Short mmCIF file of C-alpha atoms and ligand atoms in Angstrom, two decimals:
data_model
loop_
_atom_site.label_atom_id
_atom_site.label_comp_id
_atom_site.label_asym_id
_atom_site.label_seq_id
_atom_site.Cartn_x
_atom_site.Cartn_y
_atom_site.Cartn_z
CA UNK A 12 33.83 -3.05 26.16
CA UNK A 13 33.71 -6.54 27.61
CA UNK A 14 36.18 -9.06 26.22
CA UNK A 15 36.69 -12.82 26.09
CA UNK A 16 40.26 -13.68 25.14
CA UNK A 17 39.65 -16.89 23.18
CA UNK A 18 43.33 -17.84 22.83
CA UNK A 19 46.04 -17.30 25.37
CA UNK A 20 48.59 -19.41 27.24
CA UNK A 21 48.99 -20.18 30.92
CA UNK A 22 52.28 -21.99 30.82
CA UNK A 23 55.24 -21.82 33.15
CA UNK A 24 58.20 -22.04 30.77
CA UNK A 25 61.44 -19.99 30.60
CA UNK A 26 60.86 -18.75 27.02
CA UNK A 27 57.53 -17.26 27.97
CA UNK A 28 59.10 -15.30 30.91
CA UNK A 29 61.36 -13.47 28.47
CA UNK A 30 58.58 -12.85 25.91
CA UNK A 31 56.24 -11.55 28.64
CA UNK A 32 58.90 -9.05 29.72
CA UNK A 33 59.38 -7.85 26.18
CA UNK A 34 55.65 -7.31 26.01
CA UNK A 35 55.68 -5.29 29.24
CA UNK A 36 54.14 -8.03 31.43
CA UNK A 37 55.18 -10.82 33.73
CA UNK A 38 54.28 -14.42 32.93
CA UNK A 39 52.50 -14.95 36.26
CA UNK A 40 48.94 -15.78 37.33
CA UNK A 41 48.78 -12.51 39.33
CA UNK A 42 49.82 -10.44 36.31
CA UNK A 43 47.17 -12.06 34.12
CA UNK A 44 44.44 -11.30 36.63
CA UNK A 45 45.57 -7.68 36.77
CA UNK A 46 45.53 -7.47 32.99
CA UNK A 47 42.02 -8.96 32.93
CA UNK A 48 40.79 -6.40 35.41
CA UNK A 49 42.41 -3.44 33.68
CA UNK A 50 41.15 -4.41 30.22
CA UNK A 51 37.71 -5.82 31.12
CA UNK A 52 38.64 -9.33 30.00
CA UNK A 53 35.87 -11.23 31.72
CA UNK A 54 36.99 -14.68 30.61
CA UNK A 55 39.97 -16.26 28.88
CA UNK A 56 40.67 -19.59 27.18
CA UNK A 57 44.15 -21.02 27.81
CA UNK A 58 45.61 -23.39 25.28
CA UNK A 59 47.10 -26.42 27.02
CA UNK A 60 50.87 -26.64 26.83
CA UNK A 61 52.21 -28.44 29.89
CA UNK A 62 52.45 -32.20 30.08
CA UNK A 63 50.32 -34.15 32.48
CA UNK A 64 52.56 -37.14 33.19
CA UNK A 65 50.16 -39.73 34.62
CA UNK A 66 47.91 -41.56 32.20
CA UNK A 67 44.78 -43.09 33.73
CA UNK A 68 43.77 -45.25 30.81
CA UNK A 69 47.06 -46.04 29.04
CA UNK A 70 46.62 -43.33 26.41
CA UNK A 71 48.59 -40.16 25.58
CA UNK A 72 47.68 -37.59 28.22
CA UNK A 73 46.45 -34.15 27.21
CA UNK A 74 48.58 -31.05 27.56
CA UNK A 75 47.12 -28.80 30.24
CA UNK A 76 47.90 -25.52 32.02
CA UNK A 77 50.36 -24.96 34.84
CA UNK A 78 51.07 -21.30 35.54
CA UNK A 79 49.30 -21.56 38.92
CA UNK A 80 50.42 -25.15 39.57
CA UNK A 81 49.44 -27.76 40.63
CA UNK A 82 46.91 -28.47 37.91
CA UNK A 83 46.03 -31.99 36.83
CA UNK A 84 43.11 -34.33 36.58
CA UNK A 85 42.80 -34.44 40.39
CA UNK A 86 43.14 -30.67 40.85
CA UNK A 87 41.20 -28.53 38.42
CA UNK A 88 42.33 -25.32 40.03
CA UNK A 89 42.33 -22.78 37.21
CA UNK A 90 40.97 -19.33 38.03
CA UNK A 91 37.15 -19.02 37.91
CA UNK A 92 37.47 -16.64 34.97
CA UNK A 93 39.49 -19.09 32.82
CA UNK A 94 38.70 -22.10 30.66
CA UNK A 95 41.21 -24.24 28.84
CA UNK A 96 41.65 -26.38 25.76
CA UNK A 97 43.29 -29.78 26.15
CA UNK A 98 46.36 -29.88 23.94
CA UNK A 99 46.97 -32.87 21.67
CA UNK A 100 50.45 -34.38 21.24
CA UNK A 101 49.70 -35.94 17.87
CA UNK A 102 53.26 -37.22 17.29
CA UNK A 103 52.81 -39.59 20.26
CA UNK A 104 49.43 -40.82 19.11
CA UNK A 105 48.78 -43.86 16.94
CA UNK A 106 45.58 -45.40 15.57
CA UNK A 107 46.19 -48.10 18.23
CA UNK A 108 46.30 -45.73 21.24
CA UNK A 109 43.71 -43.30 19.92
CA UNK A 110 40.74 -44.67 21.85
CA UNK A 111 42.66 -44.75 25.12
CA UNK A 112 43.85 -41.25 24.47
CA UNK A 113 40.28 -40.13 23.92
CA UNK A 114 39.48 -41.65 27.36
CA UNK A 115 42.26 -39.52 28.92
CA UNK A 116 40.69 -36.42 27.33
CA UNK A 117 37.17 -37.41 28.28
CA UNK A 118 38.13 -37.54 31.94
CA UNK A 119 38.66 -33.75 31.85
CA UNK A 120 35.63 -33.02 29.66
CA UNK A 121 33.29 -35.01 31.87
CA UNK A 122 34.64 -33.73 35.24
CA UNK A 123 35.37 -30.06 34.53
CA UNK A 124 33.09 -27.53 32.85
CA UNK A 125 36.08 -25.25 32.44
CA UNK A 126 37.50 -27.69 29.88
CA UNK A 127 36.07 -25.89 26.83
CA UNK A 128 37.87 -27.26 23.76
CA UNK A 129 40.60 -29.40 22.19
CA UNK A 130 43.72 -27.81 20.69
CA UNK A 131 45.80 -29.43 17.91
CA UNK A 132 49.38 -28.29 17.30
CA UNK A 133 49.77 -28.89 13.57
CA UNK A 134 53.10 -27.65 12.25
CA UNK A 135 54.65 -28.54 15.60
CA UNK A 136 53.44 -32.12 15.23
CA UNK A 137 54.02 -33.62 11.77
CA UNK A 138 50.51 -34.97 11.34
CA UNK A 139 47.54 -33.67 9.37
CA UNK A 140 44.48 -32.58 11.31
CA UNK A 141 42.25 -35.15 9.65
CA UNK A 142 44.61 -38.07 10.37
CA UNK A 143 42.82 -41.30 11.33
CA UNK A 144 44.44 -41.20 14.81
CA UNK A 145 42.49 -38.04 15.64
CA UNK A 146 39.02 -39.41 14.84
CA UNK A 147 38.12 -40.49 18.38
CA UNK A 148 38.96 -36.95 19.56
CA UNK A 149 36.60 -35.48 16.98
CA UNK A 150 33.90 -37.84 18.24
CA UNK A 151 34.55 -36.54 21.72
CA UNK A 152 34.33 -32.95 20.51
CA UNK A 153 30.92 -33.77 18.97
CA UNK A 154 29.68 -35.54 22.08
CA UNK A 155 30.70 -32.75 24.51
CA UNK A 156 29.93 -29.91 22.03
CA UNK A 157 33.42 -28.41 22.34
CA UNK A 158 35.31 -26.93 19.39
CA UNK A 159 38.53 -28.19 17.83
CA UNK A 160 41.16 -25.45 17.54
CA UNK A 161 44.17 -25.90 15.24
CA UNK A 162 47.42 -24.02 15.14
CA UNK A 163 47.79 -22.78 11.58
CA UNK A 164 50.35 -20.76 9.69
CA UNK A 165 53.81 -19.71 10.85
CA UNK A 166 55.43 -21.66 13.65
CA UNK A 167 57.70 -20.42 16.42
CA UNK A 168 60.43 -23.06 15.84
CA UNK A 169 62.03 -25.05 13.06
CA UNK A 170 61.18 -28.55 14.18
CA UNK A 171 57.89 -29.12 12.40
CA UNK A 172 56.76 -28.99 8.77
CA UNK A 173 54.61 -26.12 7.53
CA UNK A 174 52.48 -28.18 5.20
CA UNK A 175 50.63 -29.65 8.23
CA UNK A 176 49.78 -26.14 9.46
CA UNK A 177 48.04 -25.00 6.27
CA UNK A 178 44.53 -23.70 6.94
CA UNK A 179 43.07 -25.63 3.98
CA UNK A 180 43.74 -28.85 5.92
CA UNK A 181 40.97 -27.77 8.29
CA UNK A 182 38.53 -28.09 5.42
CA UNK A 183 39.16 -31.87 5.24
CA UNK A 184 38.25 -32.39 8.88
CA UNK A 185 35.45 -29.81 8.93
CA UNK A 186 33.73 -31.33 5.88
CA UNK A 187 33.79 -34.82 7.37
CA UNK A 188 32.64 -33.63 10.83
CA UNK A 189 29.85 -31.11 10.18
CA UNK A 190 28.65 -31.37 13.77
CA UNK A 191 31.95 -30.18 15.23
CA UNK A 192 33.07 -26.53 15.27
CA UNK A 193 36.64 -25.84 14.10
CA UNK A 194 38.81 -22.82 14.86
CA UNK A 195 41.66 -21.86 12.53
CA UNK A 196 44.04 -20.19 14.97
CA UNK A 197 46.04 -17.13 13.85
CA UNK A 198 43.89 -16.82 10.67
CA UNK A 199 46.49 -19.11 9.00
CA UNK A 200 48.87 -16.18 8.91
CA UNK A 201 50.22 -15.46 6.32
CA UNK A 202 47.89 -17.82 4.41
CA UNK A 203 45.05 -15.48 5.12
CA UNK A 204 42.89 -15.97 1.99
CA UNK A 205 43.20 -19.76 2.48
CA UNK A 206 41.76 -19.42 6.01
CA UNK A 207 39.05 -17.08 4.69
CA UNK A 208 37.95 -19.38 1.88
CA UNK A 209 37.72 -22.28 4.36
CA UNK A 210 35.56 -20.25 6.78
CA UNK A 211 33.46 -19.02 3.84
CA UNK A 212 32.76 -22.57 2.58
CA UNK A 213 32.40 -24.45 5.85
CA UNK A 214 29.64 -23.32 8.16
CA UNK A 215 31.36 -24.95 11.09
CA UNK A 216 34.74 -23.19 10.66
CA UNK A 217 35.75 -20.11 12.61
CA UNK A 218 38.93 -18.02 12.84
CA UNK A 219 40.80 -16.60 15.77
CA UNK A 220 43.12 -13.59 15.44
CA UNK A 221 45.55 -14.53 18.18
CA UNK A 222 49.26 -14.29 17.59
CA UNK A 223 49.05 -11.58 14.92
CA UNK A 224 51.27 -9.28 17.01
CA UNK A 225 54.17 -9.70 19.41
CA UNK A 226 55.66 -7.59 22.16
CA UNK A 227 54.84 -3.91 22.46
CA UNK A 228 53.42 -2.33 19.31
CA UNK A 229 55.02 0.95 18.29
CA UNK A 230 53.64 3.52 15.90
CA UNK A 231 56.70 2.97 13.74
CA UNK A 232 55.88 -0.71 13.47
CA UNK A 233 52.28 0.08 12.53
CA UNK A 234 53.45 2.55 9.86
CA UNK A 235 55.92 0.02 8.43
CA UNK A 236 53.29 -2.73 8.42
CA UNK A 237 50.37 -0.55 7.24
CA UNK A 238 50.15 -2.57 3.99
CA UNK A 239 49.86 -5.81 5.96
CA UNK A 240 47.09 -4.55 8.20
CA UNK A 241 45.20 -3.16 5.22
CA UNK A 242 45.47 -6.58 3.55
CA UNK A 243 44.21 -8.30 6.69
CA UNK A 244 41.32 -5.88 6.97
CA UNK A 245 40.48 -6.41 3.28
CA UNK A 246 40.18 -10.15 3.63
CA UNK A 247 38.14 -9.91 6.82
CA UNK A 248 35.77 -7.54 5.02
CA UNK A 249 35.77 -9.86 2.00
CA UNK A 250 34.36 -12.68 4.13
CA UNK A 251 31.83 -10.16 5.40
CA UNK A 252 30.61 -12.50 8.12
CA UNK A 253 31.55 -11.01 11.48
CA UNK A 254 30.26 -14.04 13.39
CA UNK A 255 33.31 -15.97 12.15
CA UNK A 256 36.11 -14.02 13.92
CA UNK A 257 37.21 -14.44 17.52
CA UNK A 258 39.46 -12.14 19.52
CA UNK A 259 42.60 -13.82 20.92
CA UNK A 260 45.89 -12.56 22.16
CA UNK A 261 48.44 -15.41 22.51
CA UNK A 262 49.44 -13.82 25.82
CA UNK A 263 52.14 -13.68 27.20
CA UNK A 264 53.57 -12.99 23.79
CA UNK A 265 51.92 -9.58 23.25
CA UNK A 266 51.15 -6.46 25.16
CA UNK A 267 47.41 -6.73 25.81
CA UNK A 268 46.26 -3.07 25.54
CA UNK A 269 48.32 -2.74 22.29
CA UNK A 270 46.80 -5.95 20.90
CA UNK A 271 43.24 -4.87 21.73
CA UNK A 272 43.80 -1.44 20.20
CA UNK A 273 45.22 -2.75 16.91
CA UNK A 274 42.67 -5.58 16.39
CA UNK A 275 39.82 -3.22 17.32
CA UNK A 276 40.87 -1.01 14.42
CA UNK A 277 40.26 -3.95 12.02
CA UNK A 278 36.64 -4.52 12.99
CA UNK A 279 33.75 -2.18 12.20
CA UNK A 280 32.38 -0.71 15.41
CA UNK A 281 28.94 -2.35 15.13
CA UNK A 282 30.55 -5.81 15.06
CA UNK A 283 33.04 -5.29 17.86
CA UNK A 284 30.85 -6.93 20.54
CA UNK A 285 30.60 -10.02 18.32
CA UNK A 286 34.36 -10.08 17.75
CA UNK A 287 35.48 -9.38 21.30
CA UNK A 288 32.74 -11.29 23.18
CA UNK A 289 29.70 -12.97 21.61
CA UNK A 290 31.44 -15.16 19.04
CA UNK A 291 33.62 -16.79 21.67
CA UNK A 292 30.47 -17.68 23.65
CA UNK A 293 28.98 -19.30 20.57
CA UNK A 294 32.06 -21.29 19.58
CA UNK A 295 33.43 -22.15 23.04
CA UNK A 296 29.87 -22.65 24.25
CA UNK A 297 30.87 -24.12 27.61
CA UNK A 298 32.05 -20.67 28.66
CA UNK A 299 28.37 -19.84 29.27
CA UNK A 300 28.28 -22.32 32.11
CA UNK A 301 31.41 -20.76 33.70
CA UNK A 302 30.41 -17.10 33.62
CA UNK A 303 28.81 -15.49 36.63
CA UNK A 304 25.07 -14.93 35.92
CA UNK A 305 25.49 -11.12 35.69
CA UNK A 306 27.90 -11.23 32.70
CA UNK A 307 26.09 -13.71 30.42
ZN1 ZN B 21 48.79 -19.80 20.88
#
């Protein structure tokens, strides 16, 4: 089974080193390539986390990737089998600097085909997705045909406010920007029906299942959480549109073979190629230009 991991991280930070070890991996570029090889992950999309310090146009610079540093707007040196989403630091943005910020983002989109999307960190930033300051970034997403991904649901720290991370907030932006694809990351967990109703209503809204699991997954854990996984499966089946769901891991937070095994059990076999591969190509459509001809 070929896989595109539509949501992982490629970020050199101490916290990730520890989490990677708990998941049975190392947070290194070499380890990620080995995992890809062993699990037939032919492409992955890294969500930008690290700060690119040098603005070119006086805007807020995008958050990028740095596990195999240096990476910046002069050195697009990610692995050939990886794309990335530019991360948005919404708290630093204003309506006044929004256009210049969009110029910073456009530099990557126009110079690097591996730049495949824009990631918003709602719930870490205390701003709603559809805030006026974000509008030039939505225009950019439309122009370059890249999706907007939004963190939704639980957060990993206590700094932000949860109301900004609610999946229903994606409906506001998706309704006003019908030409842009939106991805509700983490299926809004645990606001799962709210993510489902948004994807059901809005043709341009998709869902990724990254971050549903952490570490190594034991049979005891699966038995204890059997009710949760049945609930998740029920709502996925309720939507009954298997073109809406994307596989993602949130690596390095989870053991990859465990993550694949558990998520695979939620998807009927005849839809697994959509879930693990085809849907990512449709949503993150620039991936098609990055894949070697043989794998398209
Ligand atoms: Zn993530």
